[in-house]
Rosetta silent file (secondary structure, phi, psi, omega in degrees, C-alpha in Angstrom):
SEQUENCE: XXXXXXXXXXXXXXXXXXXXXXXXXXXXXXXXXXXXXXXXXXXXXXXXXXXXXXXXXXXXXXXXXXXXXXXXXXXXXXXXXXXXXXXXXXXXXXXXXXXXXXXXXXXXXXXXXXXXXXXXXXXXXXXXXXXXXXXXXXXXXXXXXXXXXXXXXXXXXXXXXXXXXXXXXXXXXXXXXXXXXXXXXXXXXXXXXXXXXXXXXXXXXXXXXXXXXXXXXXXXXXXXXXXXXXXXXXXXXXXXXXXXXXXXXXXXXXXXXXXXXXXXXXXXXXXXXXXXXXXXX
SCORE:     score description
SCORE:     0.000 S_00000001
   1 L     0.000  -46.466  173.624  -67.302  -60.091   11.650 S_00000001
   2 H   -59.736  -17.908 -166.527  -65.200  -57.843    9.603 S_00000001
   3 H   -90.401  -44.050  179.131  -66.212  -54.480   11.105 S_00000001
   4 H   -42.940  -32.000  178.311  -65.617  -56.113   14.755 S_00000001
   5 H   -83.971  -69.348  163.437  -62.261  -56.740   13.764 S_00000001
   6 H   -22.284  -38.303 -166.499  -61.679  -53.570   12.229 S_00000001
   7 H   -87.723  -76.438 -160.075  -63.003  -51.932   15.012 S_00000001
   8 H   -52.726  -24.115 -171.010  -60.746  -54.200   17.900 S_00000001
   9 H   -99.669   17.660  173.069  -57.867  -53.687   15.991 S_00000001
  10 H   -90.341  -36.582 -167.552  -58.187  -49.836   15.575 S_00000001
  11 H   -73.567  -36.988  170.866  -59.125  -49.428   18.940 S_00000001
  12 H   -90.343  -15.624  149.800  -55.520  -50.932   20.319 S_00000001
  13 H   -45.509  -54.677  161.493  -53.859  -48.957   17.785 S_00000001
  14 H   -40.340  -45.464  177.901  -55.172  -46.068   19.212 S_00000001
  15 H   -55.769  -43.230 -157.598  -53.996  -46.991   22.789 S_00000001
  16 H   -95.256  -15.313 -173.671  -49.878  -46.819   20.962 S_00000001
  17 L   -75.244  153.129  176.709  -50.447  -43.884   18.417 S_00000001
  18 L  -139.303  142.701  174.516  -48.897  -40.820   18.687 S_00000001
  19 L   -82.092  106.392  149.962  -49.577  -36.944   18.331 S_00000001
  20 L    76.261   32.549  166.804  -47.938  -33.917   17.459 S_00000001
  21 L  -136.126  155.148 -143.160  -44.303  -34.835   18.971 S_00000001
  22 L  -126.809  157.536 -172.447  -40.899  -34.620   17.607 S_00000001
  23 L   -75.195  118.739 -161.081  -37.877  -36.425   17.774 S_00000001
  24 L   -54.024  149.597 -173.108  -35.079  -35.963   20.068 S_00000001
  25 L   -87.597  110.590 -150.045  -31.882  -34.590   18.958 S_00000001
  26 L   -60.838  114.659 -165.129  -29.631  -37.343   19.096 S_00000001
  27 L  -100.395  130.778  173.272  -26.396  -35.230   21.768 S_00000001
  28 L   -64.905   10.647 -179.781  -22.808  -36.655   20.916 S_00000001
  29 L   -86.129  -52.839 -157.655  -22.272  -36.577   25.101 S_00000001
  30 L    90.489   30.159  177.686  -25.397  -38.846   25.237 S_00000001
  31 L   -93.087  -41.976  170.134  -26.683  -37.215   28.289 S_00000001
  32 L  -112.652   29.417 -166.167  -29.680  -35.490   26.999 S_00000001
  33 L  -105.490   52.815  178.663  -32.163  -37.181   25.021 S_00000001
  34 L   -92.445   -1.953  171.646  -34.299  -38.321   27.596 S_00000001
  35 L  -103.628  150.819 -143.237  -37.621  -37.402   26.170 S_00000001
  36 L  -107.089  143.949 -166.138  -39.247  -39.810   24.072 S_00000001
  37 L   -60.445  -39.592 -169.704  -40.688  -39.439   20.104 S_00000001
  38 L  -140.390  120.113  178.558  -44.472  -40.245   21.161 S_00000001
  39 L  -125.344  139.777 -134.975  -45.855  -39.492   24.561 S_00000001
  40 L  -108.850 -173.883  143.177  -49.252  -41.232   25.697 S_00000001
  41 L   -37.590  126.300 -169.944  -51.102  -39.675   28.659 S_00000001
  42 L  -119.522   17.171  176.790  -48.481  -39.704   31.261 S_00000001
  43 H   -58.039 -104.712 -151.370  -50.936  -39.281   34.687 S_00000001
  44 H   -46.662  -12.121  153.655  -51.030  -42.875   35.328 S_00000001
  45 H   -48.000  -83.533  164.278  -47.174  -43.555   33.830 S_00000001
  46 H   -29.603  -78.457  175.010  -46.290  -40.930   36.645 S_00000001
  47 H    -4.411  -91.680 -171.372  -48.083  -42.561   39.137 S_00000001
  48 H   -24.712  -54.089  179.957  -46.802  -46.087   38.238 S_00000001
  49 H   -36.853  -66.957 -169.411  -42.839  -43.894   37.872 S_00000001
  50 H   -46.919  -62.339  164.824  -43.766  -43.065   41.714 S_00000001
  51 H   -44.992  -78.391  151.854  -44.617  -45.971   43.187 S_00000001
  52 H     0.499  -62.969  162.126  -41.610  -47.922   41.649 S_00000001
  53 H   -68.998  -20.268 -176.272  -39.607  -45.225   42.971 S_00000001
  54 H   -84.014  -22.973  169.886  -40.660  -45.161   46.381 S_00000001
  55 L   -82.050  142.580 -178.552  -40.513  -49.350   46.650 S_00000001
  56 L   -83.549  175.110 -161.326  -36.873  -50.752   46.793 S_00000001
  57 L  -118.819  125.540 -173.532  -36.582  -53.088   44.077 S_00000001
  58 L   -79.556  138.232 -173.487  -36.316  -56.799   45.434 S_00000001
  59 L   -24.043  -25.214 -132.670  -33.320  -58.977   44.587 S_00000001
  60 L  -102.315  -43.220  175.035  -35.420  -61.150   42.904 S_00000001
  61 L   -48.511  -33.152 -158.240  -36.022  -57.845   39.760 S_00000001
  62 L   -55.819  -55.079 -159.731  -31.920  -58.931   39.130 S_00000001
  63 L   -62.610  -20.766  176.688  -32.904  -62.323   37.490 S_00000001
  64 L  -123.964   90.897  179.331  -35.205  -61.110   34.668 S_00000001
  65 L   -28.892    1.275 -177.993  -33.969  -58.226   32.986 S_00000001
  66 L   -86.727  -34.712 -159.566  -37.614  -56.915   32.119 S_00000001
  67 L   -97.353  -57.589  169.866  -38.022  -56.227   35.938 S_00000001
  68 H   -68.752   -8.762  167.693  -35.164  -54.748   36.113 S_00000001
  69 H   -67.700  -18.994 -159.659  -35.324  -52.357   33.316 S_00000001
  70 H  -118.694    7.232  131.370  -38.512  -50.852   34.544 S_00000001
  71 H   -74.261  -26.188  176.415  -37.122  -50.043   37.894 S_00000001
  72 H   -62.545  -39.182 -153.315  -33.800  -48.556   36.405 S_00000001
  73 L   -95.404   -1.604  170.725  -35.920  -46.131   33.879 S_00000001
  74 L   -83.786  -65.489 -170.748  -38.515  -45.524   36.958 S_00000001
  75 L   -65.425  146.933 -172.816  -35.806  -44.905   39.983 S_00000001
  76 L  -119.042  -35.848 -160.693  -33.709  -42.136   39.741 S_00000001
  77 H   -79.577  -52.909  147.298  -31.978  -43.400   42.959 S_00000001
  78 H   -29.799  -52.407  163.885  -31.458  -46.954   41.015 S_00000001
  79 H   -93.054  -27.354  178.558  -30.272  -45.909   38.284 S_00000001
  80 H   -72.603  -17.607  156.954  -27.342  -43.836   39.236 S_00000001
  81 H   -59.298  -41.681 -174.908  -26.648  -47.086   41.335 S_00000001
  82 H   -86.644   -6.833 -174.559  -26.840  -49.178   38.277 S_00000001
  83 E  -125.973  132.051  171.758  -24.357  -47.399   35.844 S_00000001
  84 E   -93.455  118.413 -178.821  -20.658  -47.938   36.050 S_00000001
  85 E  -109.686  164.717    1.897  -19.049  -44.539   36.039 S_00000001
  86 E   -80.173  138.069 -168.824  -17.145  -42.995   34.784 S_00000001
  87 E   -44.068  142.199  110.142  -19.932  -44.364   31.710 S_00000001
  88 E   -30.837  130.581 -170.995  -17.772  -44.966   28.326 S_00000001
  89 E  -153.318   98.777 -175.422  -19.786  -43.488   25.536 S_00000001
  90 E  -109.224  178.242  177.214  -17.772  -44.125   21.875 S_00000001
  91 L  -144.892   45.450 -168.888  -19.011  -43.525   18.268 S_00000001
  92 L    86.866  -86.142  177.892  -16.834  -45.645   16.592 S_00000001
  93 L   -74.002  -42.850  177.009  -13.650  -43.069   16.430 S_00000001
  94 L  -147.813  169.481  176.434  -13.521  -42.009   19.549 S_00000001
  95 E  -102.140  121.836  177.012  -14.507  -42.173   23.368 S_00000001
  96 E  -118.088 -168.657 -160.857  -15.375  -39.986   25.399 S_00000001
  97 E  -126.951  117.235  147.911  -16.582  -40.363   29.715 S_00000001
  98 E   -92.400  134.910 -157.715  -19.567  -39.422   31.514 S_00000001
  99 L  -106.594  177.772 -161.494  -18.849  -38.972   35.317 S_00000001
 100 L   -75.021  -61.237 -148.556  -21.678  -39.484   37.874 S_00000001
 101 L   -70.430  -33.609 -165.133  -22.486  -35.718   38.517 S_00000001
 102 L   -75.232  -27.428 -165.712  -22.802  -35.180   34.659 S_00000001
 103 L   -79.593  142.896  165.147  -25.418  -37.868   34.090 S_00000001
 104 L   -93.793  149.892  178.005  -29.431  -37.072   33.574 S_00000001
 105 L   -46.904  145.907  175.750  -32.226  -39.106   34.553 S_00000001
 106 L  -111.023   40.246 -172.725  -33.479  -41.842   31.558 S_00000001
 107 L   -53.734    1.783  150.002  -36.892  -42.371   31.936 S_00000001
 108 L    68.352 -150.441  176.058  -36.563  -44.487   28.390 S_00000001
 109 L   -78.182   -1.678  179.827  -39.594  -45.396   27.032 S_00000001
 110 L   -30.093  -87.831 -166.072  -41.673  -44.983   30.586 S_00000001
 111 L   -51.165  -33.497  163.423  -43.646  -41.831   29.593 S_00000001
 112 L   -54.612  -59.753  179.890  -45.154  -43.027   26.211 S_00000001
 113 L   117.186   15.520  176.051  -46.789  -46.062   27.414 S_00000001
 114 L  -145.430 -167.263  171.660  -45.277  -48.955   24.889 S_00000001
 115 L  -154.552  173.907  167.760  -42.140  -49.946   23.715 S_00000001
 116 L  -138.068  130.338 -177.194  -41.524  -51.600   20.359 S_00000001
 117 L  -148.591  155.954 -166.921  -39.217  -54.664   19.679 S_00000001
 118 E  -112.279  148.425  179.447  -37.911  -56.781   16.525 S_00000001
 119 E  -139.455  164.777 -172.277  -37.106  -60.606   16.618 S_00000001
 120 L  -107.260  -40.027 -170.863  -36.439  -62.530   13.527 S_00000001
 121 L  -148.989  176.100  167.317  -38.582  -66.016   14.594 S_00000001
 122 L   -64.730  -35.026 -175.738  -40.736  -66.653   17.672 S_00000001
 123 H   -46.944  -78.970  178.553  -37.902  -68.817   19.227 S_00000001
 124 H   -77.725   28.013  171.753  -36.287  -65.691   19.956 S_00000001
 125 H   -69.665  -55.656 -168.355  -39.353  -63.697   21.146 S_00000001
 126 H   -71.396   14.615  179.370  -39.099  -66.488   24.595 S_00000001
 127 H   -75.235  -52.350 -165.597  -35.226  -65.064   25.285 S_00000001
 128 H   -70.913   20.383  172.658  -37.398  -62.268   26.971 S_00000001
 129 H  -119.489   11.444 -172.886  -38.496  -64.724   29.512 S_00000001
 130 L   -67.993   84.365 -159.003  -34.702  -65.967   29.886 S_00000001
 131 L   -63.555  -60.317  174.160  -33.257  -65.882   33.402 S_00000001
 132 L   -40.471  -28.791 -163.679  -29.991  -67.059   32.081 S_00000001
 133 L   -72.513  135.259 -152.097  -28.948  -64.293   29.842 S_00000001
 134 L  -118.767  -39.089 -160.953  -26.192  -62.094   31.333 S_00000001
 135 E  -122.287  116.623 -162.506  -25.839  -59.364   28.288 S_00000001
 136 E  -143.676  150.963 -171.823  -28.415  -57.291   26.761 S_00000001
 137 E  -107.694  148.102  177.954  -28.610  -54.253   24.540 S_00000001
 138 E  -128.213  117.017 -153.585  -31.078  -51.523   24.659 S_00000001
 139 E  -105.883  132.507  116.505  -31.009  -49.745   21.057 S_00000001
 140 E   -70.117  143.187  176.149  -32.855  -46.501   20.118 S_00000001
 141 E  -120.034  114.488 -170.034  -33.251  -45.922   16.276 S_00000001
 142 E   -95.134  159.653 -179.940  -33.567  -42.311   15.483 S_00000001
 143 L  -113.259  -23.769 -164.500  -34.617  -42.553   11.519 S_00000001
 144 L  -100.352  -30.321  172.618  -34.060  -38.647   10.791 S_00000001
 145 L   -86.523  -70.730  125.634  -30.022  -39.020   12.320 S_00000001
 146 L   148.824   48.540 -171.346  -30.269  -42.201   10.704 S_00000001
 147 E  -112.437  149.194  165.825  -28.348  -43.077   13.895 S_00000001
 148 E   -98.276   82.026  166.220  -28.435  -46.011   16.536 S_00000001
 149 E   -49.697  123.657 -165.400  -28.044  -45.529   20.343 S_00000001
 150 E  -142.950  130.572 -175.382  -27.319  -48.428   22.133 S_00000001
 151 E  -130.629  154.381 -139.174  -26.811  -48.699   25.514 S_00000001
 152 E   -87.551  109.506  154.556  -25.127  -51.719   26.632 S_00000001
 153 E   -83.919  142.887  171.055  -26.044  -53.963   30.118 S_00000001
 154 E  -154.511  133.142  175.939  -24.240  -56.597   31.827 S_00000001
 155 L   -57.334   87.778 -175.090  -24.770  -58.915   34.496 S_00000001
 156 E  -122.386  113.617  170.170  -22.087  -58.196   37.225 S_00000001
 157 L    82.724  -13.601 -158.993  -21.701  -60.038   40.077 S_00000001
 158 L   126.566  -45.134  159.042  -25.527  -60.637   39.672 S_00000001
 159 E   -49.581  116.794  167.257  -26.296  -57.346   39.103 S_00000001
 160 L   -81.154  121.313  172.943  -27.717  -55.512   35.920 S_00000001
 161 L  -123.436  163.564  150.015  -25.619  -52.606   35.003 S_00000001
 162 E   -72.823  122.231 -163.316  -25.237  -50.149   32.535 S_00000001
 163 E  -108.600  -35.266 -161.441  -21.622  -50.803   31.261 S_00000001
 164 E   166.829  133.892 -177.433  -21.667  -48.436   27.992 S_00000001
 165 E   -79.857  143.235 -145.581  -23.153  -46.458   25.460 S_00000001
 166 E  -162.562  101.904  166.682  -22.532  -47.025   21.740 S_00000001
 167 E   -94.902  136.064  173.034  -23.903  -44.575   18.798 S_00000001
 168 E  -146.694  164.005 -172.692  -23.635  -46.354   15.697 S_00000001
 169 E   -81.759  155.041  176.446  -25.023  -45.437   11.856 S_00000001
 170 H   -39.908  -58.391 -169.603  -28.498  -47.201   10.692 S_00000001
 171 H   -75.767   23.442 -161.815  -26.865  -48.996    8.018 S_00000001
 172 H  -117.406  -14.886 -179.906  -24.167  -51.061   10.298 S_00000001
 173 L   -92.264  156.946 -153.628  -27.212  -52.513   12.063 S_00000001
 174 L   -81.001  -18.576  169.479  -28.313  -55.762   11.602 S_00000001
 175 L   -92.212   -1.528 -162.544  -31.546  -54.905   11.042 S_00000001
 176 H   -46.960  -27.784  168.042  -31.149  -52.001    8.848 S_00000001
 177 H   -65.184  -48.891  166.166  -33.010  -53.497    5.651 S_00000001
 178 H   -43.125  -62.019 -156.427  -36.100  -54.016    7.709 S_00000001
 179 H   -86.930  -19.739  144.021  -35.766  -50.513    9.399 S_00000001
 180 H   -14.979  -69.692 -154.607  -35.473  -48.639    5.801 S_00000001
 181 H   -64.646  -36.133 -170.632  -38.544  -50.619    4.717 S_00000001
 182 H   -83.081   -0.495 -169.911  -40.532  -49.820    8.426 S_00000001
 183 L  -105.549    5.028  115.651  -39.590  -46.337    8.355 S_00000001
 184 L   -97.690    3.110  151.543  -41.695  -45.731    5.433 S_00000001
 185 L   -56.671   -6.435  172.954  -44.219  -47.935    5.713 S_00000001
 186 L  -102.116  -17.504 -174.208  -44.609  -46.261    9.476 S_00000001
 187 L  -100.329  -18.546 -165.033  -45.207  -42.898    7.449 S_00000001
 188 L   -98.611  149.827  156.511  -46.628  -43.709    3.626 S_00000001
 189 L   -74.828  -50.722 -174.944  -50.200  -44.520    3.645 S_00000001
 190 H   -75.194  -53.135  162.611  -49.968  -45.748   -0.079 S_00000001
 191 H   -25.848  -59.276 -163.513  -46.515  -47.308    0.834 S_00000001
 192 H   -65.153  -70.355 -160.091  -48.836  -49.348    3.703 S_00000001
 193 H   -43.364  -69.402 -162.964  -51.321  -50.449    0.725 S_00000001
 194 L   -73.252    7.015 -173.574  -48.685  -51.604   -1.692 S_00000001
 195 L  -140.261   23.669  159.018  -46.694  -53.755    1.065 S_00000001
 196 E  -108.525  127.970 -171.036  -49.619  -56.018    2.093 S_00000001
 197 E   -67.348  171.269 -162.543  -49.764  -59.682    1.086 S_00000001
 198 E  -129.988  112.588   11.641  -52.903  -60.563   -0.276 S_00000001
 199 E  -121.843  156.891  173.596  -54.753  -61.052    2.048 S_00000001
 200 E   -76.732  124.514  158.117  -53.131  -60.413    5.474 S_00000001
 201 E   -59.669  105.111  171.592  -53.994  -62.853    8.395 S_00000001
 202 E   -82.545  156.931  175.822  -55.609  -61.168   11.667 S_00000001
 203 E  -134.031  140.612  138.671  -55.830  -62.894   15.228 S_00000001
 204 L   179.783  178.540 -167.640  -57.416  -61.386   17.666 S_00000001
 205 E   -26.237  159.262  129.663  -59.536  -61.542   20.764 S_00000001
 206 L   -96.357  134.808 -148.852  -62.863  -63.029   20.616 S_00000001
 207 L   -71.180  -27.812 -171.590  -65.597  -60.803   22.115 S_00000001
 208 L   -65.023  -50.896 -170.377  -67.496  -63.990   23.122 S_00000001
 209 L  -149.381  100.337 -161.249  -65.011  -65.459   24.921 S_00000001
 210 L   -51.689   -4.454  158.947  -61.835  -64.202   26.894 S_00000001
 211 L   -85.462  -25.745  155.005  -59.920  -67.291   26.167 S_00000001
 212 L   -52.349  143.022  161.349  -60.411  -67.395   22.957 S_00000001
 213 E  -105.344  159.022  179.079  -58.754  -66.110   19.691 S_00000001
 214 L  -107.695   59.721 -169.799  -60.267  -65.119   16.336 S_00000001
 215 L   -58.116  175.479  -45.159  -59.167  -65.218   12.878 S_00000001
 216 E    39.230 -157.437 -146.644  -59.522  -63.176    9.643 S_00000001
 217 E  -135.927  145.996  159.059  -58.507  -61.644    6.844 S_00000001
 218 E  -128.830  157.286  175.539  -57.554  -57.854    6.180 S_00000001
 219 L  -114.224 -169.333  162.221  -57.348  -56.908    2.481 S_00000001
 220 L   -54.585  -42.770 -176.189  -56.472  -53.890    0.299 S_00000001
 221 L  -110.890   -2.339  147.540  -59.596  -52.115    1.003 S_00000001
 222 L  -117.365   21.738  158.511  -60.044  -52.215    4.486 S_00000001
 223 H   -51.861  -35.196 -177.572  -56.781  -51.830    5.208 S_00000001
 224 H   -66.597  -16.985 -172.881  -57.332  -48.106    5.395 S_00000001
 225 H   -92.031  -25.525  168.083  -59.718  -48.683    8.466 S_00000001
 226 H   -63.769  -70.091  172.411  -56.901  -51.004   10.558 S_00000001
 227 L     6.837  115.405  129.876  -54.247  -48.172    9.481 S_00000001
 228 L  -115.101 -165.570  178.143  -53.380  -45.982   12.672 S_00000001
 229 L   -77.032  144.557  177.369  -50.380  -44.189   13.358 S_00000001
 230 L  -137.410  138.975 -160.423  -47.269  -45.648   14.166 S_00000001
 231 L   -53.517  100.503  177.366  -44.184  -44.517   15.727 S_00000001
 232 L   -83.265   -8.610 -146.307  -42.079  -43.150   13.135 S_00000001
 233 L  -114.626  -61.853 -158.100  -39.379  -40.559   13.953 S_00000001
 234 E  -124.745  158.715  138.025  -37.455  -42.997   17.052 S_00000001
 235 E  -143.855 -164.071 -166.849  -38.067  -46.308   18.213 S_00000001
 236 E  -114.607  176.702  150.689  -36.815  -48.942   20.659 S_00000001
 237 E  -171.949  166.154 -153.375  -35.678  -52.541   20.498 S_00000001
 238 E  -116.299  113.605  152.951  -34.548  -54.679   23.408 S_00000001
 239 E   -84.612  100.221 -169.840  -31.373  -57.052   22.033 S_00000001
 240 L   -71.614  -12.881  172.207  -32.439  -60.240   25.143 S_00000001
 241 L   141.292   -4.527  175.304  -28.535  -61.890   23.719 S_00000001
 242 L   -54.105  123.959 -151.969  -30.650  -62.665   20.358 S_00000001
 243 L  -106.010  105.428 -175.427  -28.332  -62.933   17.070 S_00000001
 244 L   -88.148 -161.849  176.971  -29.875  -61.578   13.902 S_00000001
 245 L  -132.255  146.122  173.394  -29.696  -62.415   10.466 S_00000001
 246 L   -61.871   44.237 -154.736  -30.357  -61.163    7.053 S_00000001
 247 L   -40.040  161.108  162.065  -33.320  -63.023    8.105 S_00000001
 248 L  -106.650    1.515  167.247  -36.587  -62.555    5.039 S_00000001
 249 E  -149.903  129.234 -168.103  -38.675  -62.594    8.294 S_00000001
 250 E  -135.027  135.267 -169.759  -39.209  -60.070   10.824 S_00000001
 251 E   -90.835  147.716  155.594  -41.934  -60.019   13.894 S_00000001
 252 E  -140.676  122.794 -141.563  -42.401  -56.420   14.791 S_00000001
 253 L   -86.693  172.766   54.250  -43.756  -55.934   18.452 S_00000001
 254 L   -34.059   69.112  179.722  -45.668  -53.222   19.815 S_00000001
 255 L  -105.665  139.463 -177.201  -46.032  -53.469   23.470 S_00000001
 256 L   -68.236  173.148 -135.477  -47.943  -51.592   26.390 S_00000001
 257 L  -128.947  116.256  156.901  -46.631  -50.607   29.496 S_00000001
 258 L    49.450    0.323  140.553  -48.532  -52.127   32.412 S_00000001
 259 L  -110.612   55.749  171.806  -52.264  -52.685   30.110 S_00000001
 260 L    40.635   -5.482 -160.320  -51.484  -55.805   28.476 S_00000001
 261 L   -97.010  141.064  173.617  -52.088  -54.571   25.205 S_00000001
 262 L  -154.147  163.118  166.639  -49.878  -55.873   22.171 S_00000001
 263 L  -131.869  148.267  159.954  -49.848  -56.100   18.648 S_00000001
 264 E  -116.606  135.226  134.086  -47.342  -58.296   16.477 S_00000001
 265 E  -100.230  109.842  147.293  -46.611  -57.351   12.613 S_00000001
 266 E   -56.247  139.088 -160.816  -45.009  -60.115   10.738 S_00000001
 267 E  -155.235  140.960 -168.069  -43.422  -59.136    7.850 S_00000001
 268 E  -153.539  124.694 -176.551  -41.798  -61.517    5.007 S_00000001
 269 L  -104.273  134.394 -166.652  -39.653  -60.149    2.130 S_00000001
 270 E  -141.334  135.615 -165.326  -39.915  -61.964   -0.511 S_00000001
 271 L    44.479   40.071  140.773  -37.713  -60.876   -4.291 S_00000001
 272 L   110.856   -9.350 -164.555  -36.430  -58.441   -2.263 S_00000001
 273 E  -108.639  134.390  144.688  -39.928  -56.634   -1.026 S_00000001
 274 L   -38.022  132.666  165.766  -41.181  -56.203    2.557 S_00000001
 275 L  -149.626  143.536 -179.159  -44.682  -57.373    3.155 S_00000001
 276 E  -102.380  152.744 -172.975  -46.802  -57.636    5.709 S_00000001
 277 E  -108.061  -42.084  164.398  -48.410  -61.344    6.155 S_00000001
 278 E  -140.122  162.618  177.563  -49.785  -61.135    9.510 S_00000001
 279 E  -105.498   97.066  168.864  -51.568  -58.975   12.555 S_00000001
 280 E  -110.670   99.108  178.788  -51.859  -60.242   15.699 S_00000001
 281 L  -105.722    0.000    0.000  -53.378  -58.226   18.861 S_00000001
């Protein structure tokens, strides 16, 4: 039972891990960071990119921001349609403008094949199925700038637009104790060891039966065989209108791109320490 799980949950690691790539240089215009810290196979990405672009995107994408994000970062024709220029792009002190001619394509997180996103409880996990929600943020976290990109959406008229760009420092975000703690814990091996509750709960499929879930256990010593790589140098997070807190508990998602595949990490600080409690794929 243990090696199966070891095994399922290595194997969907595998799908999200990334090789040999390096993190984009954060540009004060904000124009040119459009390649992404970990890129998957991108044949079938392309494809997907193509098709998207070649379909018009039906009124219908407007109501769930999910639909419509993955036609903005697909369409090239969409997106310059979707951002109100000229774009506002501040850092705090000052502002500067990007006009329409100036801007480059954003393929986002497209070309890797996941995304990653943090919620504080489950409650606000279902905001990403929220119709209602008019304002939503789409953050990169570079860890080596130790900078936040945030680019801003709003529900005009009906429409999702890009309204404005935001760079802000690591430690002004709301999450920033949590992304200290994940940014070595996506890199320390031993770090990984020493920041597992004892013992961590697993879920995951059962091979028996596709409706079915599974439980276990992972421990100290077979931790090293669940261990894959995990995106360390940038990641994403989706704000759906969710408010955090200096919450002690943070879900942290890993999700694929058009092959179902997910993981959750739960994580619960407790006297002050990050830990992880549970694994769910």
């Amino acid at each position: 039972m243990r090696r199966f799980l070891i095994a399922v949950f290595a194997m969907v690691l595998l799908m999200f891990s990334c090789k040999g790539s390096k993190a984009p240089e954060v540009v004060e215009e904000a124009v040119a960071d459009s390649s992404d810290t970990c890129v998957a196979d991108t044949v079938p990405l392309d494809t997907m990119e193509q098709l998207i672009s070649a379909t018009p995107m039906p009124k219908a994408a407007d109501e769930l921001f999910d639909d419509f994000f993955f036609n903005f970062a697909a369409n090239r024709k969409l997106q310059q349609k979707r951002i109100k220029f000229p774009l506002p792009v501040t850092d705090g002190n000052h502002t500067e403008y990007i006009a329409r001619e100036d801007w480059q394509m954003d393929h986002f997180f497209m070309r890797q094949g996941y995304y990653t996103l943090i919620f504080d409880n489950e409650r606000q996990m279902s905001l990403v199925k929220d119709t209602s929600i008019g304002h939503v943020v789409v953050e990169k976290v570079f860890f080596g700038e130790k900078t936040v990109k945030q680019y801003v959406f709003d529900r005009v008229d009906g429409l999702w637009m890009l309204c404005g760009i935001k760079f802000k420092p690591l430690y002004e975000n709301m999450n920033a104790s949590f992304l200290k703690f994940y940014q070595r814990f996506s890199r320390d091996s031993a770090f990984q060891i020493e920041s597992l509750h004892d013992p961590v709960k697993f879920t995951g499929p059962d091979p028996d039966d596709d409706f079915s879930q599974m439980e276990g256990v992972i421990t100290a010593d077979t931790w090293p065989a669940f261990a894959s790589e995990l995106p360390s140098e940038m990641i994403y997070n989706i704000i759906y209108g969710q408010t955090y807190t200096e919450s002690d508990h943070k879900i942290f998602v890993i999700r694929g791109i058009s092959n179902g595949l997910e993981v959750e990490m739960t994580f619960e600080r407790s006297n002050g320490k990050w830990l992880l409690t549970e694994l769910a794929t």
